Amino acid sequence: MYSNEDYLIQLLQEGGQLDPAYVQDIRSKMGDENLLQFFLEKGDVTETAIAQIAAANSGMEFLDLGNVMLTEDLASRMPLETARQYRAIPVADDGSYLSVAVADVLDFEVLDSLPHVLGREINFYSATPSGIARGISTIYGEEDDAGADAVTVVGETTDDDVDAPIIKMVNNILVDAFKSRASDIHIEPLETSLRIRNRIDGKLVEVASHPKKLLPAVIARLKVMSSTMSIAEKRLPQDGRIQIRMGGKEVDLRVSSVPSNHGESIVMRILDKSALTLGLGQLGFLSDDQDTFRELIGLPDGIILVTGPTGSGKTTTLYACLNEINKPDKKIITAEDPVEYELAGINQVMVKSDIGMTFGAALRSMLRQAPNIIMVGEIRDKETAEIAIQASLTGHLVFSTLHTNDAPSAVARLADIGIKRFLIASAVRAIIAQRLVRTLCNKCATTGILTEKEMSVLNIDPSQMANANIMVPNGCENCKSSGYRGRSGIYEVFKIDDEVRHLINQDLSTPQLRKRARELGMRTLREDGIRKVLVGKTTADEVIGVTMADKD
């Protein structure tokens, strides 16, 4: 617990806190091992006395954390992992110096390392270990439950030393990311340090910085956990998967390693299986769009495309669709690269291009399985597009994704890869473009107003404000002081009806098709985002940020 037990016992004797004869008697019976802990448990000395005498002999102040106002906004000054590792918490920040309380002011490694780890000038204070533990719980919203931090790798033998420093460090990285609702973890070697960043609600947040010398051991540990990655191979990219249990839940991690100029960089995507059971309302569809979408996914045949950039939630939307229509009387087959989640009752096929199992090859095989519904992870080439269209024209309902910025652009994209426009018009039933915006924390969001600039940028008419419920972020323990918790979608639903089919066959340009689609009632991404601002689900800044190209 303490780095210099003998020295502390000597100081306590000199200060009259412990009787030297009593100490000598106990030492003759127990030896020196855990002697100070024995005195603590017997009540011969208190944590406060130890912290005070250590402070006095280090030229520092003792801080009774029970009398200090600790708030959640202090969490941004020091990552949780660092607080745990160094048994330290930030207590104040005046802009120039960060005030930090530590459990052991005689641990000179802590005093030397923290200023470099945090990149700040630090004023150190002495505090009790139990006060630090309670402070961590207060600032970071952590439960004082060691079991919640236990990490078990599925399939790994129990021979590993779970108390080894590197194993504990890696486990802490995983636990902190999971508890902060991160979607992925970035372990990045820099020139002189090892940086840890988590992506939380779409935003990358730096959570820790470690000495560069730890990189090989951290990378090796993660490769061992994945079981399919080679520790010896450091020159080529590798992919793997880790299955772990923590906090009573099973969590899957998709691991990617890439050699960089400063060493191997690893990104782990946390696969959240709760996305499998999301309803359309939880995805972000308002009631009218939910009705439209249910009508579309209930069609017997045709293609439904979901478009948007990488990370816009397309796969989650497709899984939610399959979950909604997955019934015993329907045979559903998917072709995915890779299979991210296992869906009960659905046949999933892993695409492996290196052995010839391409999307096209998988689709051809799937059609011989007599499915009702097919999901293709992505239409990347003419072969896949042609087979998907053929399947839709022969009585199958096909779901897939495309990388386009808006819904009408998907028509031009299919034409560019070689699909005839009359086939596009005949096969496609709807195209849904989507983006993700952060949603306001329902625990702390407060009533607010839109600025004139925001109303101007979003082209909001003052008449729309009559029944608006504008909310703004605030920050609390529930959202880790960010003001936001979770993300939801904004959507552009482009239904292909008879008139639109005629327009597609006329070979209209994308701007012309988009203009006509809007005249026929298509709501743009920005317009859908505005609706969600007006009902208090998100903010104008979020909508503006993800719809910069959507200005018409």
Tab-separated table of N, CA and C in Angstrom, residues 92-227:
chain	number	residue	atom	x	y	z
A	92	ALA	N	-8.177	20.606	-8.167
A	92	ALA	CA	-8.404	21.991	-8.584
A	92	ALA	C	-7.506	22.296	-9.773
A	93	ASP	N	-7.894	23.318	-10.533
A	93	ASP	CA	-7.102	23.732	-11.698
A	93	ASP	C	-7.252	25.243	-11.865
A	94	ASP	N	-6.159	25.975	-11.657
A	94	ASP	CA	-6.248	27.436	-11.802
A	94	ASP	C	-5.769	27.914	-13.160
A	95	GLY	N	-5.565	26.958	-14.080
A	95	GLY	CA	-5.109	27.310	-15.420
A	95	GLY	C	-3.610	27.207	-15.573
A	96	SER	N	-2.877	27.569	-14.532
A	96	SER	CA	-1.415	27.470	-14.566
A	96	SER	C	-0.937	26.173	-13.938
A	97	TYR	N	-1.492	25.856	-12.749
A	97	TYR	CA	-1.108	24.648	-12.041
A	97	TYR	C	-2.327	23.755	-11.818
A	98	LEU	N	-2.087	22.465	-11.957
A	98	LEU	CA	-3.104	21.472	-11.624
A	98	LEU	C	-2.804	20.956	-10.221
A	99	SER	N	-3.782	21.041	-9.326
A	99	SER	CA	-3.609	20.521	-7.969
A	99	SER	C	-4.061	19.074	-7.935
A	100	VAL	N	-3.170	18.205	-7.439
A	100	VAL	CA	-3.431	16.770	-7.448
A	100	VAL	C	-3.177	16.199	-6.057
A	101	ALA	N	-4.122	15.425	-5.553
A	101	ALA	CA	-3.945	14.707	-4.290
A	101	ALA	C	-3.509	13.281	-4.594
A	102	VAL	N	-2.506	12.799	-3.846
A	102	VAL	CA	-1.989	11.438	-4.061
A	102	VAL	C	-2.033	10.664	-2.755
A	103	ALA	N	-2.151	9.355	-2.886
A	103	ALA	CA	-2.267	8.502	-1.703
A	103	ALA	C	-0.930	8.232	-1.029
A	104	ASP	N	0.174	8.439	-1.755
A	104	ASP	CA	1.489	8.121	-1.198
A	104	ASP	C	2.499	9.140	-1.705
A	105	VAL	N	2.724	10.204	-0.928
A	105	VAL	CA	3.627	11.269	-1.373
A	105	VAL	C	5.094	10.875	-1.255
A	106	LEU	N	5.357	9.697	-0.698
A	106	LEU	CA	6.736	9.211	-0.640
A	106	LEU	C	7.081	8.336	-1.844
A	107	ASP	N	6.102	8.139	-2.742
A	107	ASP	CA	6.348	7.379	-3.970
A	107	ASP	C	6.865	8.361	-5.020
A	108	PHE	N	8.190	8.453	-5.121
A	108	PHE	CA	8.792	9.470	-5.973
A	108	PHE	C	8.556	9.200	-7.461
A	109	GLU	N	8.263	7.939	-7.816
A	109	GLU	CA	7.940	7.641	-9.216
A	109	GLU	C	6.653	8.350	-9.622
A	110	VAL	N	5.679	8.382	-8.705
A	110	VAL	CA	4.425	9.087	-8.974
A	110	VAL	C	4.695	10.575	-9.151
A	111	LEU	N	5.474	11.153	-8.233
A	111	LEU	CA	5.746	12.594	-8.281
A	111	LEU	C	6.532	12.980	-9.525
A	112	ASP	N	7.412	12.095	-9.980
A	112	ASP	CA	8.214	12.385	-11.175
A	112	ASP	C	7.426	12.173	-12.465
A	113	SER	N	6.569	11.141	-12.477
A	113	SER	CA	5.916	10.738	-13.720
A	113	SER	C	4.678	11.563	-14.072
A	114	LEU	N	3.868	11.906	-13.062
A	114	LEU	CA	2.579	12.543	-13.363
A	114	LEU	C	2.698	13.842	-14.173
A	115	PRO	N	3.637	14.743	-13.866
A	115	PRO	CA	3.733	15.960	-14.680
A	115	PRO	C	3.996	15.654	-16.153
A	116	HIS	N	4.780	14.595	-16.427
A	116	HIS	CA	5.061	14.227	-17.821
A	116	HIS	C	3.854	13.550	-18.461
A	117	VAL	N	3.193	12.689	-17.707
A	117	VAL	CA	2.023	11.975	-18.238
A	117	VAL	C	0.905	12.956	-18.586
A	118	LEU	N	0.684	13.940	-17.716
A	118	LEU	CA	-0.424	14.885	-17.923
A	118	LEU	C	-0.005	16.119	-18.709
A	119	GLY	N	1.305	16.330	-18.831
A	119	GLY	CA	1.775	17.506	-19.546
A	119	GLY	C	1.428	18.808	-18.834
A	120	ARG	N	1.435	18.799	-17.485
A	120	ARG	CA	1.048	19.973	-16.685
A	120	ARG	C	2.036	20.194	-15.547
A	121	GLU	N	2.107	21.456	-15.099
A	121	GLU	CA	2.774	21.761	-13.835
A	121	GLU	C	1.809	21.369	-12.724
A	122	ILE	N	2.322	20.641	-11.699
A	122	ILE	CA	1.418	20.076	-10.683
A	122	ILE	C	1.820	20.518	-9.278
A	123	ASN	N	0.813	20.910	-8.493
A	123	ASN	CA	0.962	21.081	-7.055
A	123	ASN	C	0.436	19.819	-6.385
A	124	PHE	N	1.299	19.108	-5.661
A	124	PHE	CA	0.899	17.848	-5.038
A	124	PHE	C	0.418	18.063	-3.601
A	125	TYR	N	-0.588	17.274	-3.224
A	125	TYR	CA	-1.098	17.251	-1.864
A	125	TYR	C	-1.146	15.799	-1.393
A	126	SER	N	-1.037	15.611	-0.096
A	126	SER	CA	-1.131	14.273	0.497
A	126	SER	C	-2.579	14.014	0.902
A	127	ALA	N	-3.051	12.800	0.649
A	127	ALA	CA	-4.408	12.400	1.035
A	127	ALA	C	-4.383	10.931	1.436
A	128	THR	N	-5.463	10.461	2.037
A	128	THR	CA	-5.529	9.057	2.446
A	128	THR	C	-5.908	8.184	1.258
A	129	PRO	N	-5.452	6.920	1.226
A	129	PRO	CA	-5.841	6.012	0.140
A	129	PRO	C	-7.357	5.847	0.011
A	130	SER	N	-8.056	5.746	1.152
A	130	SER	CA	-9.513	5.590	1.070
A	130	SER	C	-10.164	6.865	0.544
A	131	GLY	N	-9.595	8.023	0.887
A	131	GLY	CA	-10.118	9.287	0.354
A	131	GLY	C	-9.934	9.374	-1.146
A	132	ILE	N	-8.778	8.893	-1.625
A	132	ILE	CA	-8.531	8.869	-3.074
A	132	ILE	C	-9.526	7.935	-3.765
A	133	ALA	N	-9.771	6.766	-3.182
A	133	ALA	CA	-10.716	5.806	-3.782
A	133	ALA	C	-12.114	6.406	-3.879
A	134	ARG	N	-12.548	7.083	-2.789
A	134	ARG	CA	-13.872	7.724	-2.823
A	134	ARG	C	-13.891	8.867	-3.828
A	135	GLY	N	-12.779	9.585	-3.917
A	135	GLY	CA	-12.705	10.686	-4.877
A	135	GLY	C	-12.816	10.209	-6.309
A	136	ILE	N	-12.163	9.082	-6.612
A	136	ILE	CA	-12.272	8.511	-7.965
A	136	ILE	C	-13.721	8.163	-8.267
A	137	SER	N	-14.412	7.578	-7.296
A	137	SER	CA	-15.822	7.230	-7.479
A	137	SER	C	-16.656	8.480	-7.731
A	138	THR	N	-16.363	9.570	-7.009
A	138	THR	CA	-17.128	10.807	-7.160
A	138	THR	C	-16.871	11.475	-8.504
A	139	ILE	N	-15.598	11.624	-8.868
A	139	ILE	CA	-15.236	12.373	-10.068
A	139	ILE	C	-15.585	11.624	-11.347
A	140	TYR	N	-15.320	10.310	-11.342
A	140	TYR	CA	-15.484	9.542	-12.574
A	140	TYR	C	-16.766	8.731	-12.592
A	141	GLY	N	-17.533	8.791	-11.506
A	141	GLY	CA	-18.788	8.044	-11.480
A	141	GLY	C	-18.566	6.564	-11.444
A	142	GLU	N	-17.443	6.123	-10.858
A	142	GLU	CA	-17.104	4.694	-10.837
A	142	GLU	C	-17.663	4.022	-9.595
A	143	GLU	N	-18.207	2.836	-9.773
A	143	GLU	CA	-18.639	2.036	-8.626
A	143	GLU	C	-17.423	1.402	-7.975
A	144	ASP	N	-17.414	1.366	-6.669
A	144	ASP	CA	-16.307	0.733	-5.943
A	144	ASP	C	-16.526	-0.771	-5.890
A	145	ASP	N	-16.368	-1.393	-7.058
A	145	ASP	CA	-16.679	-2.815	-7.179
A	145	ASP	C	-15.614	-3.465	-8.033
A	146	ALA	N	-14.705	-4.159	-7.377
A	146	ALA	CA	-13.594	-4.753	-8.113
A	146	ALA	C	-14.057	-5.768	-9.124
A	147	GLY	N	-15.158	-6.444	-8.852
A	147	GLY	CA	-15.647	-7.448	-9.780
A	147	GLY	C	-16.042	-6.882	-11.111
A	148	ALA	N	-16.487	-5.608	-11.107
A	148	ALA	CA	-16.915	-4.984	-12.361
A	148	ALA	C	-15.731	-4.747	-13.279
A	149	ASP	N	-14.493	-4.735	-12.711
A	149	ASP	CA	-13.314	-4.475	-13.512
A	149	ASP	C	-12.608	-5.757	-13.954
A	150	ALA	N	-13.129	-6.908	-13.565
A	150	ALA	CA	-12.488	-8.163	-13.934
A	150	ALA	C	-12.677	-8.430	-15.421
A	151	VAL	N	-11.590	-8.773	-16.098
A	151	VAL	CA	-11.630	-9.066	-17.531
A	151	VAL	C	-11.163	-10.494	-17.738
A	152	THR	N	-11.982	-11.287	-18.414
A	152	THR	CA	-11.636	-12.670	-18.728
A	152	THR	C	-11.693	-12.841	-20.235
A	153	VAL	N	-10.623	-13.373	-20.806
A	153	VAL	CA	-10.595	-13.633	-22.241
A	153	VAL	C	-11.213	-14.989	-22.507
A	154	VAL	N	-12.241	-15.015	-23.349
A	154	VAL	CA	-12.920	-16.265	-23.665
A	154	VAL	C	-11.954	-17.199	-24.382
A	155	GLY	N	-11.808	-18.412	-23.855
A	155	GLY	CA	-10.938	-19.404	-24.480
A	155	GLY	C	-9.507	-19.367	-24.008
A	156	GLU	N	-9.132	-18.353	-23.194
A	156	GLU	CA	-7.752	-18.271	-22.707
A	156	GLU	C	-7.597	-19.131	-21.460
A	157	THR	N	-6.462	-19.799	-21.357
A	157	THR	CA	-6.214	-20.621	-20.177
A	157	THR	C	-6.031	-19.728	-18.961
A	158	THR	N	-6.179	-20.289	-17.782
A	158	THR	CA	-6.061	-19.522	-16.546
A	158	THR	C	-4.633	-19.474	-16.036
A	159	ASP	N	-3.674	-19.894	-16.870
A	159	ASP	CA	-2.279	-19.923	-16.420
A	159	ASP	C	-1.643	-18.538	-16.406
A	160	ASP	N	-2.266	-17.588	-17.114
A	160	ASP	CA	-1.669	-16.253	-17.175
A	160	ASP	C	-1.696	-15.582	-15.819
A	161	ASP	N	-0.661	-14.815	-15.553
A	161	ASP	CA	-0.573	-14.081	-14.292
A	161	ASP	C	-1.408	-12.810	-14.415
A	162	VAL	N	-2.654	-12.860	-13.922
A	162	VAL	CA	-3.572	-11.727	-14.097
A	162	VAL	C	-3.121	-10.504	-13.316
A	163	ASP	N	-2.167	-10.667	-12.402
A	163	ASP	CA	-1.665	-9.525	-11.645
A	163	ASP	C	-0.435	-8.902	-12.303
A	164	ALA	N	0.017	-9.462	-13.415
A	164	ALA	CA	1.169	-8.890	-14.103
A	164	ALA	C	0.839	-7.465	-14.536
A	165	PRO	N	1.789	-6.525	-14.404
A	165	PRO	CA	1.489	-5.119	-14.692
A	165	PRO	C	0.924	-4.867	-16.080
A	166	ILE	N	1.470	-5.526	-17.109
A	166	ILE	CA	0.983	-5.273	-18.475
A	166	ILE	C	-0.430	-5.800	-18.647
A	167	ILE	N	-0.718	-6.985	-18.071
A	167	ILE	CA	-2.076	-7.534	-18.166
A	167	ILE	C	-3.065	-6.612	-17.469
A	168	LYS	N	-2.689	-6.120	-16.291
A	168	LYS	CA	-3.566	-5.192	-15.570
A	168	LYS	C	-3.759	-3.909	-16.358
A	169	MET	N	-2.700	-3.417	-16.975
A	169	MET	CA	-2.782	-2.181	-17.756
A	169	MET	C	-3.723	-2.349	-18.947
A	170	VAL	N	-3.566	-3.452	-19.685
A	170	VAL	CA	-4.433	-3.708	-20.839
A	170	VAL	C	-5.884	-3.888	-20.386
A	171	ASN	N	-6.083	-4.624	-19.301
A	171	ASN	CA	-7.448	-4.800	-18.778
A	171	ASN	C	-8.079	-3.467	-18.416
A	172	ASN	N	-7.300	-2.586	-17.799
A	172	ASN	CA	-7.819	-1.267	-17.435
A	172	ASN	C	-8.205	-0.455	-18.663
A	173	ILE	N	-7.394	-0.568	-19.729
A	173	ILE	CA	-7.707	0.136	-20.979
A	173	ILE	C	-9.064	-0.332	-21.511
A	174	LEU	N	-9.284	-1.653	-21.491
A	174	LEU	CA	-10.531	-2.215	-22.008
A	174	LEU	C	-11.720	-1.836	-21.137
A	175	VAL	N	-11.558	-1.948	-19.824
A	175	VAL	CA	-12.654	-1.637	-18.906
A	175	VAL	C	-13.047	-0.170	-19.006
A	176	ASP	N	-12.052	0.719	-19.029
A	176	ASP	CA	-12.349	2.149	-19.106
A	176	ASP	C	-13.085	2.489	-20.396
A	177	ALA	N	-12.665	1.872	-21.495
A	177	ALA	CA	-13.329	2.135	-22.772
A	177	ALA	C	-14.776	1.641	-22.752
A	178	PHE	N	-14.973	0.453	-22.200
A	178	PHE	CA	-16.318	-0.121	-22.152
A	178	PHE	C	-17.236	0.732	-21.277
A	179	LYS	N	-16.724	1.144	-20.113
A	179	LYS	CA	-17.555	1.932	-19.201
A	179	LYS	C	-17.867	3.318	-19.749
A	180	SER	N	-16.992	3.847	-20.582
A	180	SER	CA	-17.233	5.173	-21.156
A	180	SER	C	-18.031	5.110	-22.456
A	181	ARG	N	-18.513	3.896	-22.809
A	181	ARG	CA	-19.352	3.685	-23.990
A	181	ARG	C	-18.591	3.979	-25.291
A	182	ALA	N	-17.277	3.732	-25.290
A	182	ALA	CA	-16.477	3.975	-26.488
A	182	ALA	C	-16.840	2.977	-27.580
A	183	SER	N	-16.763	3.429	-28.822
A	183	SER	CA	-17.014	2.522	-29.950
A	183	SER	C	-15.721	1.892	-30.442
A	184	ASP	N	-14.590	2.562	-30.224
A	184	ASP	CA	-13.314	1.942	-30.564
A	184	ASP	C	-12.183	2.533	-29.726
A	185	ILE	N	-11.108	1.757	-29.637
A	185	ILE	CA	-9.933	2.115	-28.833
A	185	ILE	C	-8.743	2.229	-29.784
A	186	HIS	N	-8.000	3.320	-29.683
A	186	HIS	CA	-6.833	3.548	-30.538
A	186	HIS	C	-5.569	3.537	-29.679
A	187	ILE	N	-4.683	2.595	-29.950
A	187	ILE	CA	-3.400	2.492	-29.258
A	187	ILE	C	-2.327	2.878	-30.266
A	188	GLU	N	-1.759	4.080	-30.073
A	188	GLU	CA	-0.956	4.698	-31.124
A	188	GLU	C	0.455	5.035	-30.628
A	189	PRO	N	1.479	4.472	-31.262
A	189	PRO	CA	2.849	4.827	-30.895
A	189	PRO	C	3.238	6.170	-31.510
A	190	LEU	N	3.678	7.094	-30.674
A	190	LEU	CA	4.209	8.365	-31.148
A	190	LEU	C	5.737	8.319	-31.025
A	191	GLU	N	6.392	9.408	-31.289
A	191	GLU	CA	7.857	9.391	-31.309
A	191	GLU	C	8.445	9.021	-29.942
A	192	THR	N	7.841	9.562	-28.866
A	192	THR	CA	8.418	9.323	-27.541
A	192	THR	C	7.404	8.775	-26.537
A	193	SER	N	6.194	8.480	-26.977
A	193	SER	CA	5.169	8.030	-26.027
A	193	SER	C	4.190	7.076	-26.696
A	194	LEU	N	3.365	6.475	-25.868
A	194	LEU	CA	2.312	5.572	-26.334
A	194	LEU	C	0.982	6.223	-25.964
A	195	ARG	N	0.214	6.614	-26.966
A	195	ARG	CA	-1.031	7.350	-26.739
A	195	ARG	C	-2.233	6.422	-26.810
A	196	ILE	N	-3.165	6.579	-25.853
A	196	ILE	CA	-4.407	5.821	-25.847
A	196	ILE	C	-5.554	6.802	-26.073
A	197	ARG	N	-6.357	6.528	-27.110
A	197	ARG	CA	-7.529	7.372	-27.373
A	197	ARG	C	-8.762	6.494	-27.533
A	198	ASN	N	-9.898	6.978	-27.052
A	198	ASN	CA	-11.183	6.297	-27.218
A	198	ASN	C	-12.106	7.170	-28.066
A	199	ARG	N	-12.881	6.521	-28.918
A	199	ARG	CA	-13.902	7.267	-29.669
A	199	ARG	C	-15.219	7.118	-28.919
A	200	ILE	N	-15.707	8.224	-28.386
A	200	ILE	CA	-16.930	8.240	-27.586
A	200	ILE	C	-17.955	9.120	-28.279
A	201	ASP	N	-19.087	8.533	-28.629
A	201	ASP	CA	-20.137	9.257	-29.364
A	201	ASP	C	-19.569	9.955	-30.590
A	202	GLY	N	-18.655	9.261	-31.274
A	202	GLY	CA	-18.121	9.781	-32.529
A	202	GLY	C	-16.927	10.694	-32.393
A	203	LYS	N	-16.551	11.083	-31.164
A	203	LYS	CA	-15.444	12.006	-30.953
A	203	LYS	C	-14.263	11.275	-30.325
A	204	LEU	N	-13.053	11.480	-30.887
A	204	LEU	CA	-11.855	10.876	-30.309
A	204	LEU	C	-11.409	11.672	-29.081
A	205	VAL	N	-11.171	10.945	-27.989
A	205	VAL	CA	-10.771	11.567	-26.730
A	205	VAL	C	-9.492	10.893	-26.244
A	206	GLU	N	-8.448	11.684	-25.997
A	206	GLU	CA	-7.214	11.108	-25.447
A	206	GLU	C	-7.433	10.806	-23.971
A	207	VAL	N	-7.171	9.556	-23.584
A	207	VAL	CA	-7.430	9.149	-22.201
A	207	VAL	C	-6.167	8.836	-21.423
A	208	ALA	N	-5.057	8.592	-22.113
A	208	ALA	CA	-3.827	8.267	-21.387
A	208	ALA	C	-2.623	8.384	-22.308
A	209	SER	N	-1.476	8.587	-21.677
A	209	SER	CA	-0.197	8.579	-22.388
A	209	SER	C	0.791	7.802	-21.527
A	210	HIS	N	1.492	6.849	-22.144
A	210	HIS	CA	2.404	5.984	-21.405
A	210	HIS	C	3.804	6.065	-22.006
A	211	PRO	N	4.809	5.632	-21.260
A	211	PRO	CA	6.164	5.584	-21.826
A	211	PRO	C	6.211	4.683	-23.057
A	212	LYS	N	6.973	5.087	-24.050
A	212	LYS	CA	7.057	4.353	-25.307
A	212	LYS	C	7.576	2.921	-25.101
A	213	LYS	N	8.354	2.715	-24.065
A	213	LYS	CA	8.960	1.396	-23.838
A	213	LYS	C	7.908	0.315	-23.560
A	214	LEU	N	6.678	0.712	-23.213
A	214	LEU	CA	5.629	-0.261	-22.928
A	214	LEU	C	4.975	-0.816	-24.197
A	215	LEU	N	5.239	-0.179	-25.341
A	215	LEU	CA	4.549	-0.564	-26.581
A	215	LEU	C	4.695	-2.044	-26.922
A	216	PRO	N	5.909	-2.624	-26.992
A	216	PRO	CA	6.013	-4.032	-27.403
A	216	PRO	C	5.213	-4.974	-26.513
A	217	ALA	N	5.223	-4.725	-25.196
A	217	ALA	CA	4.513	-5.609	-24.275
A	217	ALA	C	3.003	-5.476	-24.440
A	218	VAL	N	2.512	-4.255	-24.640
A	218	VAL	CA	1.070	-4.039	-24.832
A	218	VAL	C	0.598	-4.706	-26.118
A	219	ILE	N	1.358	-4.511	-27.204
A	219	ILE	CA	0.991	-5.118	-28.494
A	219	ILE	C	1.000	-6.642	-28.379
A	220	ALA	N	2.036	-7.184	-27.731
A	220	ALA	CA	2.134	-8.643	-27.581
A	220	ALA	C	0.947	-9.179	-26.789
A	221	ARG	N	0.570	-8.494	-25.715
A	221	ARG	CA	-0.559	-8.953	-24.896
A	221	ARG	C	-1.843	-8.983	-25.722
A	222	LEU	N	-2.096	-7.948	-26.501
A	222	LEU	CA	-3.322	-7.903	-27.298
A	222	LEU	C	-3.319	-8.990	-28.376
A	223	LYS	N	-2.165	-9.271	-28.958
A	223	LYS	CA	-2.088	-10.332	-29.972
A	223	LYS	C	-2.316	-11.707	-29.348
A	224	VAL	N	-1.820	-11.896	-28.145
A	224	VAL	CA	-2.068	-13.159	-27.440
A	224	VAL	C	-3.560	-13.304	-27.152
A	225	MET	N	-4.192	-12.210	-26.737
A	225	MET	CA	-5.626	-12.250	-26.440
A	225	MET	C	-6.443	-12.586	-27.681
A	226	SER	N	-5.981	-12.139	-28.854
A	226	SER	CA	-6.750	-12.388	-30.083
A	226	SER	C	-6.601	-13.817	-30.574
A	227	SER	N	-5.516	-14.473	-30.237
A	227	SER	CA	-5.196	-15.871	-30.567
A	227	SER	C	-4.945	-16.132	-32.048
